[in-house]
Amino acid sequence: MSKVKNTLELESAVVKFVGDSGDGMQLIGTLFADTTAYDGNDLTTFPDYPAEIRPPQNTIAGVSGFQVHFGSKKILTFGEKLDLLVALNPASLKSNLKWTKKDTIILVDSDAFDEGALEKSGYSSNPLTDGSLKDRKLIAVPVTTLIKEKTASLGVDNKTALRSRNMLMLGLTLRIFSKKTDYCERYIDKKFGNKGNVAELNKMVVKLGYEYLDQVNGEQYSLYVAPAKLEKGKYRNIHGNTATAWGLMAAAERANMQLYLGSYPITPATEILMELAKHKSLGVKVVQAEDEIAGITSAIGASFAGAMAATTTSGPGLSLKSEALGLAVITELPLVVVNVQRGGPSTGLPTKSEQADLVQALYGRNGEAPMLVMAADSPADCFYSAFMAAKLSVEHMTPCILLTDGSLGNGSELFKIPEMKSLPTIKPPYAQPNTKYQPYERNPETLARYWAVPGTEGLRHRIGGLEKENVTGIVSTDPDNHELMVKLRAEKVQRIANYIPEQEVFGEAEGDLLVVSWGGTKGVVRSSVIEMQKEGKKVSHAHFRYIMPLPKNTEHIFSKFKKIIVCELNSGQFVGYLRATLPQFNYYQANKVQSLPFFIDELKEKYFKLLED
């Protein structure tokens, strides 16, 4: 749709939909994000919702939100200050007003601002009428009244009709940004087509919201974001958990192996299990296990049997899997363990995001049990990180922990779907049939043992959790042999550094300050560094995907900078690892443990302080 006359054109825009949990904020946020992707905008999304299925209504604790940052340029962050806030009740307005700025458009359901709701939200007066929003662009829509009036002809009861309040707000939002309703209408037909008048009701309400803007002098509220200039290809808006599942499937295809997933549902990782369960026709085998331990041990069994094996979890589940992780280490079997991190410890904050499981991934096993550890940096990168985790795990016969987090897993961004032939080949180190096979005979370059799939002629063998004699695999308690095996397993993991890319630096190769990050903080840290560079500061950025082992040139990179600051959403786990691994450097820290992302200005403040000292 062409933009409305007198429309304000933006390079990018940040929109947030908020309301009670259960009001459908995640749905309309996703539909709006998909529409922007369909129109060719680059984007990222940030869902934020409480752990309870239906927490107390009209309370701050019960607010559910979905943020969309889209633009005509590459979008790196979830966005900070809002251009449009859609709030369905007083609590959602109160809890998100701090993210607005002067002239932010605020779209509210005025019917929801009754005395009881205002009191539960902590308001002493009605913000819609007391002048507190005078420097914002307020659109107060009597949503409940409009829906009751316009949908009476459908013969739908009020309760059903009012469930479409979110759709009216979606229609208004689409109109504000000159977006068509076609995509949303197709979704509604597919979702509700067999539910009587429900599809017709929702499409009518979307149209009602779309047309309402013209009744309130809509030109003053119109915004426009042009499509991004994208490389030629096929794109879709993809969630990180979906991308992870696809990456594992792509790896199995490139390795010519069957994919097996043994997992137990846990927030926020369950969607990986759900996505893979859809693809049995592609040969994917999925077992929803009775607990975390059964999930990982079944995956280890599948790996022993010759499958590309994976298990998925979050922090509490990784704790339960720790003994079995040690089994995967000592048997030297490939296994991908995806940990979608959340706030902890214990049950913690199930629907919130942190980077607080790094130390657990590195060291959370008994004995000397090193393994490959990687971290994805964006929802789309979950595809490539999962692919590489599977490739390296198989080719080096080691378990791998892939760290994502709730923001990446539930968030989404534009993803260019790659051609299968463009992905690297994967070569499992199979033992050859009818040879004199020794279970712990190793490839001299990688130190990976050879993979003997049961049933292959002449390759009978045994492995297990007891320490084995080098080469022969006979159970051994010999002290010298145990030390040798410990060193071999550790060296095998370190040699993976020969097969991963060297660490890249964004910016100059030397300077006053190197900003280091890992995992899901890449976008906001990169954006903060770009702003510093525009201000003439000698600041560069090194973002790490490979944690254990570190890329071979890490020490050389660090030596070229006067100061190093490590940014992470925990109390300093990666910086502690760097201090132990490369102790010759002095590291500064930027840490945040609020289950919120970094903001550009708070990072820049730390950079300026270091540059001034």
XYZ file of C-alpha atoms in Angstrom:
613
model
C 0.000 0.000 0.000
C 1.279 3.499 -0.781
C 1.895 5.834 2.105
C -0.718 8.336 3.273
C -0.249 12.024 2.399
C 1.805 13.968 5.000
C 3.176 10.703 6.381
C 6.332 10.865 8.495
C 8.922 8.603 6.863
C 11.280 6.710 9.186
C 14.409 4.683 8.506
C 13.258 2.230 11.166
C 10.430 1.990 13.675
C 9.875 0.276 17.019
C 6.359 -0.941 17.821
C 5.260 -2.658 21.024
C 1.963 -4.445 21.639
C 1.078 -4.864 25.335
C -1.920 -6.126 27.260
C -2.966 -8.798 29.714
C -1.485 -12.246 29.253
C -4.174 -13.989 27.229
C -5.191 -10.876 25.270
C -3.396 -12.092 22.142
C -0.424 -9.730 22.138
C 1.968 -12.439 20.961
C -0.389 -13.264 18.087
C -0.864 -9.749 16.727
C 2.815 -8.977 17.291
C 3.746 -11.992 15.205
C 1.203 -11.108 12.502
C 2.490 -7.540 12.301
C 6.101 -8.774 12.157
C 5.236 -11.267 9.413
C 3.493 -8.498 7.470
C 6.582 -6.274 7.626
C 8.731 -9.195 6.479
C 6.280 -9.861 3.644
C 6.643 -6.199 2.628
C 10.436 -6.510 2.481
C 11.473 -4.833 5.733
C 14.348 -6.163 7.786
C 13.279 -6.811 11.379
C 13.819 -8.324 14.799
C 11.214 -9.175 17.422
C 11.281 -9.405 21.213
C 8.434 -11.281 22.959
C 8.117 -10.659 26.704
C 5.469 -12.407 28.762
C 4.888 -13.713 32.301
C 5.437 -17.339 33.288
C 1.838 -17.850 34.400
C -0.687 -18.954 31.781
C -3.275 -16.476 33.068
C -1.898 -14.182 35.794
C -4.126 -11.627 37.581
C -5.791 -9.291 35.097
C -5.079 -5.558 34.996
C -1.865 -5.924 37.018
C 1.702 -4.961 36.161
C 2.835 -8.548 36.802
C 0.343 -9.857 34.251
C 1.434 -7.706 31.305
C 2.409 -9.546 28.121
C 4.297 -7.735 25.376
C 5.639 -8.193 21.866
C 8.105 -5.692 20.379
C 8.870 -5.336 16.676
C 11.812 -3.324 15.326
C 11.673 -3.076 11.535
C 13.341 -0.888 8.971
C 14.670 -0.090 5.537
C 18.194 -0.914 6.757
C 19.822 -3.845 8.551
C 18.206 -4.179 11.984
C 20.632 -5.294 14.700
C 18.699 -4.759 17.942
C 15.253 -5.326 19.410
C 14.847 -1.544 19.572
C 14.744 0.822 22.533
C 12.505 3.919 22.478
C 9.098 3.261 20.929
C 7.549 4.950 17.911
C 4.205 3.277 18.610
C 2.885 1.764 21.845
C -0.323 -0.272 21.647
C -1.718 -0.706 25.184
C -4.920 -2.608 25.876
C -5.251 -1.650 29.561
C -3.887 0.755 32.209
C -1.327 -1.729 33.573
C 0.260 -2.215 30.158
C 0.451 1.557 29.641
C 1.943 2.190 33.078
C 4.611 -0.510 32.767
C 5.746 0.600 29.308
C 5.442 4.381 29.390
C 9.150 4.615 30.308
C 10.039 3.236 26.857
C 8.187 6.042 25.039
C 9.577 9.386 23.887
C 8.170 12.735 22.834
C 5.675 12.243 19.988
C 5.447 8.479 20.479
C 2.030 7.399 19.216
C 0.121 5.706 22.042
C -2.858 3.626 21.000
C -5.132 2.569 23.890
C -8.494 0.929 24.506
C -10.235 3.746 26.370
C -13.042 1.409 27.474
C -10.499 -0.521 29.565
C -9.561 2.543 31.650
C -12.327 2.196 34.232
C -11.948 2.986 37.924
C -11.214 -0.586 38.996
C -8.532 -1.179 36.364
C -6.875 2.162 37.119
C -6.738 1.366 40.835
C -5.257 -2.124 40.289
C -2.602 -0.585 38.044
C -1.574 2.002 40.640
C -3.033 5.076 38.928
C -4.567 7.787 41.134
C -6.055 9.538 38.094
C -6.874 8.629 34.506
C -3.762 9.230 32.326
C -5.989 9.620 29.269
C -7.546 12.801 30.683
C -5.167 14.206 33.319
C -2.672 15.718 30.856
C 0.212 13.386 31.721
C 0.416 12.231 28.082
C 0.294 15.697 26.511
C 3.690 15.340 24.811
C 2.678 11.990 23.278
C 0.307 11.412 20.366
C -2.622 9.683 22.032
C -5.280 7.737 20.139
C -7.941 6.633 22.621
C -10.214 4.103 20.936
C -13.430 2.799 22.564
C -12.603 -0.722 21.430
C -15.240 -2.625 23.402
C -18.008 -0.241 22.328
C -17.012 -0.353 18.651
C -16.820 -4.139 18.540
C -20.200 -4.608 20.207
C -21.824 -2.182 17.782
C -20.269 -3.486 14.586
C -20.399 -7.257 15.188
C -23.952 -7.602 16.493
C -25.152 -8.638 13.028
C -22.977 -11.760 13.093
C -24.928 -13.325 15.921
C -21.777 -13.827 18.005
C -21.985 -13.543 21.789
C -20.191 -10.626 23.468
C -17.525 -12.822 25.070
C -16.480 -14.238 21.709
C -16.698 -10.843 20.015
C -14.512 -9.121 22.605
C -11.755 -11.688 22.171
C -11.062 -9.825 18.931
C -10.001 -6.598 20.695
C -6.425 -7.349 19.716
C -7.421 -7.588 16.051
C -8.909 -4.092 16.077
C -5.609 -2.754 17.389
C -3.764 -4.734 14.724
C -5.913 -3.155 12.007
C -5.179 0.320 13.358
C -1.446 -0.412 13.503
C -1.406 -1.678 9.924
C -3.134 1.530 8.825
C -0.708 3.754 10.732
C 2.188 2.185 8.792
C 0.352 1.971 5.432
C 0.450 -1.839 5.482
C -2.118 -3.996 3.709
C -4.331 -6.444 5.608
C -4.000 -9.280 3.056
C -1.513 -11.382 5.017
C -3.512 -11.125 8.251
C -6.756 -12.020 6.496
C -5.170 -15.143 4.986
C -3.936 -16.155 8.427
C -7.395 -15.608 9.941
C -9.034 -17.748 7.247
C -6.533 -20.542 7.837
C -6.728 -20.351 11.643
C -10.467 -19.835 12.149
C -12.002 -20.947 8.857
C -13.714 -23.971 10.416
C -15.051 -22.123 13.469
C -18.318 -20.691 12.230
C -18.414 -16.897 12.153
C -15.134 -16.457 14.038
C -13.067 -15.869 10.882
C -15.591 -13.349 9.548
C -15.696 -11.639 12.946
C -11.922 -11.194 13.149
C -11.606 -9.943 9.577
C -14.432 -7.477 10.202
C -12.711 -6.191 13.335
C -9.342 -5.813 11.569
C -11.114 -3.736 8.909
C -12.903 -1.756 11.621
C -9.583 -0.804 13.201
C -8.057 -0.082 9.801
C -10.802 2.389 8.914
C -10.989 4.014 12.347
C -7.839 6.078 11.764
C -9.629 8.156 9.130
C -12.154 9.198 11.787
C -9.469 10.781 13.989
C -7.574 12.889 11.435
C -5.297 9.970 10.638
C -2.651 11.913 8.696
C -1.067 13.198 11.914
C -0.548 9.613 13.054
C 0.745 8.114 9.803
C 4.239 6.625 9.635
C 6.055 4.920 6.779
C 9.097 2.663 6.619
C 10.337 1.792 3.132
C 11.336 -1.777 2.230
C 14.934 -2.766 2.866
C 17.361 -3.356 0.014
C 17.826 -7.100 0.398
C 19.993 -9.529 -1.514
C 18.062 -11.570 -4.039
C 16.683 -14.726 -2.482
C 13.864 -16.330 -0.546
C 13.205 -14.822 2.880
C 10.981 -15.504 5.854
C 10.537 -14.195 9.366
C 11.976 -16.985 11.515
C 12.072 -17.597 15.256
C 15.345 -18.725 16.791
C 13.949 -22.046 18.006
C 12.603 -22.813 14.540
C 15.950 -21.858 13.019
C 17.734 -24.191 15.452
C 15.495 -27.079 14.404
C 16.074 -26.324 10.735
C 19.837 -26.119 11.260
C 19.880 -29.591 12.804
C 17.799 -30.981 9.931
C 20.080 -29.362 7.366
C 23.132 -30.871 9.066
C 21.591 -34.341 8.995
C 20.843 -33.901 5.301
C 24.409 -32.784 4.488
C 25.828 -35.690 6.507
C 23.403 -38.173 4.908
C 22.319 -39.241 8.382
C 19.057 -39.636 10.239
C 18.313 -36.980 12.852
C 17.185 -38.101 16.303
C 15.935 -35.747 19.014
C 15.319 -36.976 22.545
C 13.927 -34.168 24.689
C 11.698 -33.199 27.569
C 9.538 -30.054 27.199
C 10.889 -27.021 29.069
C 10.416 -23.273 28.653
C 11.803 -21.647 26.512
C 13.168 -24.569 24.440
C 10.021 -26.608 23.773
C 9.399 -25.098 20.331
C 12.492 -26.875 18.947
C 10.955 -30.205 19.934
C 7.602 -29.146 18.470
C 9.141 -28.005 15.179
C 11.149 -31.185 14.644
C 8.085 -33.308 15.440
C 6.432 -31.805 12.338
C 9.032 -33.311 10.017
C 8.782 -37.071 10.435
C 8.269 -37.264 6.671
C 11.878 -36.094 6.299
C 13.141 -38.974 8.425
C 13.383 -37.015 11.672
C 12.851 -39.200 14.723
C 11.543 -37.414 17.814
C 10.976 -38.853 21.283
C 9.278 -36.711 23.930
C 10.901 -38.329 26.939
C 9.509 -38.645 30.451
C 12.280 -36.482 31.918
C 15.513 -34.655 31.094
C 17.724 -37.640 31.871
C 15.749 -39.965 29.603
C 15.903 -37.363 26.845
C 19.682 -37.102 26.776
C 20.429 -40.776 27.422
C 18.117 -41.825 24.591
C 20.004 -39.370 22.368
C 23.331 -40.901 23.435
C 21.933 -44.319 22.559
C 20.826 -43.049 19.161
C 24.299 -41.610 18.590
C 25.871 -44.966 19.455
C 23.514 -46.506 16.883
C 24.758 -44.113 14.185
C 22.227 -41.276 14.178
C 22.899 -37.548 14.324
C 21.637 -37.052 17.869
C 20.461 -33.985 19.745
C 18.656 -32.989 22.901
C 17.201 -29.625 23.922
C 16.744 -27.980 27.296
C 17.114 -24.868 29.419
C 19.233 -24.199 32.512
C 17.470 -26.417 35.094
C 17.326 -29.250 32.577
C 21.018 -28.916 31.770
C 21.736 -29.484 35.459
C 19.799 -32.756 35.321
C 21.658 -33.823 32.183
C 25.119 -33.309 33.702
C 25.890 -36.967 34.507
C 24.830 -38.070 31.037
C 26.966 -35.308 29.514
C 29.935 -36.939 31.204
C 28.882 -40.244 29.646
C 28.904 -38.618 26.202
C 32.394 -37.250 26.914
C 33.911 -40.562 28.028
C 32.250 -42.594 25.264
C 33.348 -39.910 22.771
C 30.061 -39.895 20.901
C 28.709 -36.936 18.918
C 25.768 -35.178 20.545
C 24.323 -31.661 20.216
C 22.847 -30.253 23.430
C 20.894 -27.040 22.825
C 20.505 -24.940 25.978
C 18.024 -22.088 25.518
C 19.084 -20.060 28.550
C 16.649 -18.399 30.935
C 16.880 -16.517 34.221
C 17.981 -18.674 37.158
C 18.917 -20.267 39.456
C 16.455 -23.143 39.954
C 13.091 -22.445 38.305
C 14.111 -18.786 38.309
C 12.483 -16.703 35.576
C 11.169 -19.242 33.056
C 10.097 -16.741 30.396
C 12.954 -14.253 30.799
C 16.386 -14.327 29.217
C 19.942 -14.378 30.606
C 23.430 -15.546 29.659
C 23.974 -17.169 33.029
C 24.639 -20.802 32.010
C 28.073 -20.354 30.437
C 30.050 -21.653 33.418
C 27.663 -24.598 33.672
C 28.238 -25.380 29.986
C 32.015 -25.160 30.365
C 32.483 -27.010 33.643
C 29.184 -28.464 34.882
C 30.223 -32.126 34.974
C 32.138 -34.352 37.349
C 35.754 -35.112 36.538
C 37.762 -33.683 33.656
C 35.043 -33.542 31.006
C 35.776 -30.908 28.335
C 33.517 -30.458 25.338
C 32.837 -28.078 22.494
C 30.821 -25.003 23.565
C 29.277 -22.571 21.070
C 26.828 -19.663 21.262
C 24.375 -18.358 18.645
C 24.156 -14.590 18.205
C 20.730 -13.931 16.624
C 17.493 -15.766 15.808
C 18.613 -16.425 12.227
C 22.128 -17.350 13.356
C 20.581 -20.169 15.391
C 20.313 -21.995 12.045
C 23.999 -21.686 11.202
C 25.193 -22.250 14.766
C 23.094 -25.421 15.079
C 24.429 -26.609 11.730
C 28.053 -26.001 12.746
C 27.505 -27.524 16.195
C 26.285 -30.718 14.533
C 29.090 -30.701 11.954
C 31.886 -30.240 14.484
C 30.333 -32.663 16.954
C 30.124 -35.416 14.337
C 33.482 -34.830 12.670
C 35.339 -34.595 15.996
C 33.332 -37.224 17.898
C 32.533 -35.011 20.853
C 29.399 -33.662 22.497
C 28.707 -29.976 21.913
C 26.655 -27.562 23.987
C 25.048 -24.847 21.871
C 23.950 -21.875 23.959
C 21.061 -19.744 22.769
C 18.686 -17.850 25.086
C 15.020 -17.028 25.506
C 15.273 -13.776 23.564
C 16.871 -15.540 20.610
C 14.665 -18.621 20.778
C 11.363 -16.754 21.000
C 12.526 -13.693 19.078
C 12.593 -13.574 15.303
C 14.281 -11.828 12.403
C 14.402 -11.902 8.632
C 16.171 -15.041 7.402
C 17.442 -15.687 3.897
C 16.849 -19.380 3.300
C 20.109 -20.888 2.008
C 20.447 -23.381 -0.804
C 21.308 -26.781 0.648
C 24.297 -27.135 -1.680
C 25.763 -23.892 -0.293
C 26.177 -25.429 3.164
C 29.438 -27.211 4.069
C 29.612 -30.961 3.668
C 29.752 -33.088 6.813
C 31.983 -36.165 6.841
C 31.374 -38.562 9.745
C 34.582 -40.463 10.666
C 33.115 -43.916 10.113
C 35.222 -46.995 10.792
C 35.540 -49.205 7.747
C 33.880 -52.645 7.797
C 35.943 -55.813 8.115
C 38.988 -54.036 9.512
C 40.880 -54.675 12.734
C 38.835 -52.129 14.656
C 40.011 -50.678 17.958
C 37.392 -48.494 19.731
C 39.863 -45.779 20.791
C 42.167 -45.749 17.807
C 42.280 -42.106 16.713
C 42.642 -39.925 13.671
C 46.179 -38.544 14.103
C 45.143 -35.000 13.103
C 41.873 -34.514 14.977
C 42.327 -37.190 17.681
C 38.713 -38.204 17.012
C 38.097 -41.905 17.447
C 36.460 -43.761 14.573
C 32.711 -44.306 14.657
C 31.684 -47.955 14.487
C 27.960 -48.210 13.837
C 26.497 -51.376 15.428
C 25.587 -53.954 12.827
C 28.524 -53.101 10.584
C 30.329 -56.322 9.752
C 33.491 -56.934 11.739
C 33.121 -53.913 14.039
C 31.880 -55.446 17.264
C 33.010 -53.378 20.226
C 31.937 -51.976 23.558
C 32.009 -48.551 25.138
C 30.582 -47.211 28.376
C 30.999 -44.991 31.414
C 34.013 -46.771 32.904
C 37.456 -45.504 31.935
C 38.917 -47.429 29.008
C 42.386 -48.405 27.956
C 43.756 -46.268 25.158
C 43.236 -47.802 21.723
C 41.807 -51.178 22.839
C 38.817 -49.912 24.825
C 39.298 -52.496 27.573
C 38.114 -51.325 31.010
C 41.142 -49.903 32.810
C 41.923 -48.392 36.213
C 45.609 -47.892 35.444
C 46.692 -44.421 36.715
C 48.960 -43.611 33.775
C 46.340 -44.697 31.262
C 43.686 -42.562 32.966
C 45.894 -39.475 32.809
C 46.634 -40.188 29.148
C 42.939 -40.522 28.298
C 42.099 -37.306 30.167
C 44.763 -35.454 28.185
C 43.685 -36.997 24.876
C 40.062 -35.983 25.378
C 41.108 -32.433 26.297
C 43.527 -32.130 23.387
C 40.885 -33.418 20.971
C 38.605 -30.536 21.943
C 41.440 -27.995 21.707
C 42.328 -29.194 18.201
C 38.874 -28.179 17.006
C 40.390 -24.665 16.916
C 42.180 -25.800 13.736
C 38.811 -26.320 12.041
C 36.869 -23.199 13.008
C 37.206 -19.700 11.503
C 39.643 -17.251 13.016
C 38.067 -14.590 15.205
C 37.000 -11.482 13.291
C 37.248 -7.892 14.510
C 34.698 -5.268 13.525
C 36.606 -2.028 13.072
C 40.324 -1.364 13.197
C 42.635 -4.254 14.090
C 44.183 -2.198 16.888
C 43.054 0.722 18.983
C 42.143 2.146 22.369
C 39.303 -0.198 23.290
C 38.179 -3.659 22.221
C 34.588 -4.510 23.118
C 34.110 -8.263 23.559
C 30.739 -10.027 23.585
C 29.234 -13.450 23.003
C 25.826 -14.960 22.294
C 22.682 -12.895 21.928
C 24.255 -9.542 22.850
C 25.873 -9.127 19.435
C 23.348 -6.757 17.867
C 23.176 -4.160 20.614
C 26.924 -4.279 21.301
C 27.679 -3.884 17.591
C 25.280 -0.934 17.407
C 26.958 0.744 20.381
C 30.390 0.299 18.782
C 29.159 1.712 15.467
C 27.983 4.853 17.277
C 31.352 5.196 19.029
C 33.173 4.861 15.716
C 30.953 7.548 14.173
C 32.049 9.823 17.010
C 35.685 9.259 16.054
C 36.633 6.851 18.842
C 39.141 4.035 18.268
C 36.777 1.312 19.417
C 36.440 -2.136 17.825
C 34.260 -5.175 18.464
C 35.044 -8.901 18.735
C 31.991 -11.137 19.062
C 32.586 -14.789 19.925
C 30.577 -17.732 18.570
C 33.180 -20.331 19.576
C 33.789 -20.410 23.335
C 35.518 -23.757 23.947
C 37.947 -23.785 22.291
C 38.587 -20.116 21.564
C 39.668 -19.220 18.014
C 43.434 -19.525 17.562
C 44.028 -15.817 16.930
C 42.234 -14.592 20.073
C 45.453 -13.841 21.961
C 46.882 -11.915 19.004
C 43.727 -9.793 18.699
C 43.668 -8.931 22.392
C 47.316 -7.868 22.318
C 46.543 -5.054 19.855
C 44.271 -3.043 22.166
C 45.014 -0.841 25.164
C 41.862 -1.887 27.022
C 39.376 -4.753 26.753
C 35.815 -4.679 28.081
C 33.647 -7.805 28.138
C 29.869 -7.272 27.892
C 27.532 -10.055 29.030
C 24.135 -10.577 30.638
C 25.470 -12.266 33.771
C 27.840 -11.399 36.607
C 31.009 -12.011 34.591
C 31.204 -15.630 33.445
C 32.909 -15.166 30.070
C 35.356 -12.636 31.490
C 36.221 -15.151 34.229
C 36.884 -17.789 31.585
C 39.065 -15.360 29.617
C 41.039 -14.473 32.748
C 41.737 -18.158 33.319
C 42.558 -18.871 29.673
C 44.449 -15.681 28.723
C 45.539 -14.220 32.080
C 48.120 -11.829 30.636
C 45.437 -9.268 29.721
C 43.518 -6.862 31.945
C 39.763 -7.114 31.426
C 37.018 -4.645 32.303
C 33.397 -5.679 32.672
C 29.911 -4.562 31.625
C 27.367 -6.814 33.298
C 23.592 -6.839 33.641
C 21.440 -9.440 35.406
C 17.926 -8.022 35.051
C 16.612 -10.391 32.367
C 16.587 -7.357 30.081
C 18.854 -6.676 27.096
C 21.634 -4.107 27.144
C 20.773 -0.632 25.927
C 23.095 1.286 23.630
C 23.460 4.346 25.855
C 24.337 2.357 28.991
C 27.112 0.579 27.087
C 28.446 3.809 25.575
C 28.607 5.351 29.035
C 30.960 2.567 30.141
C 33.088 2.926 27.003
C 33.489 6.680 27.476
C 34.516 6.197 31.095
C 37.231 3.719 30.107
C 38.494 5.969 27.327
C 38.677 8.958 29.698
C 40.553 7.142 32.496
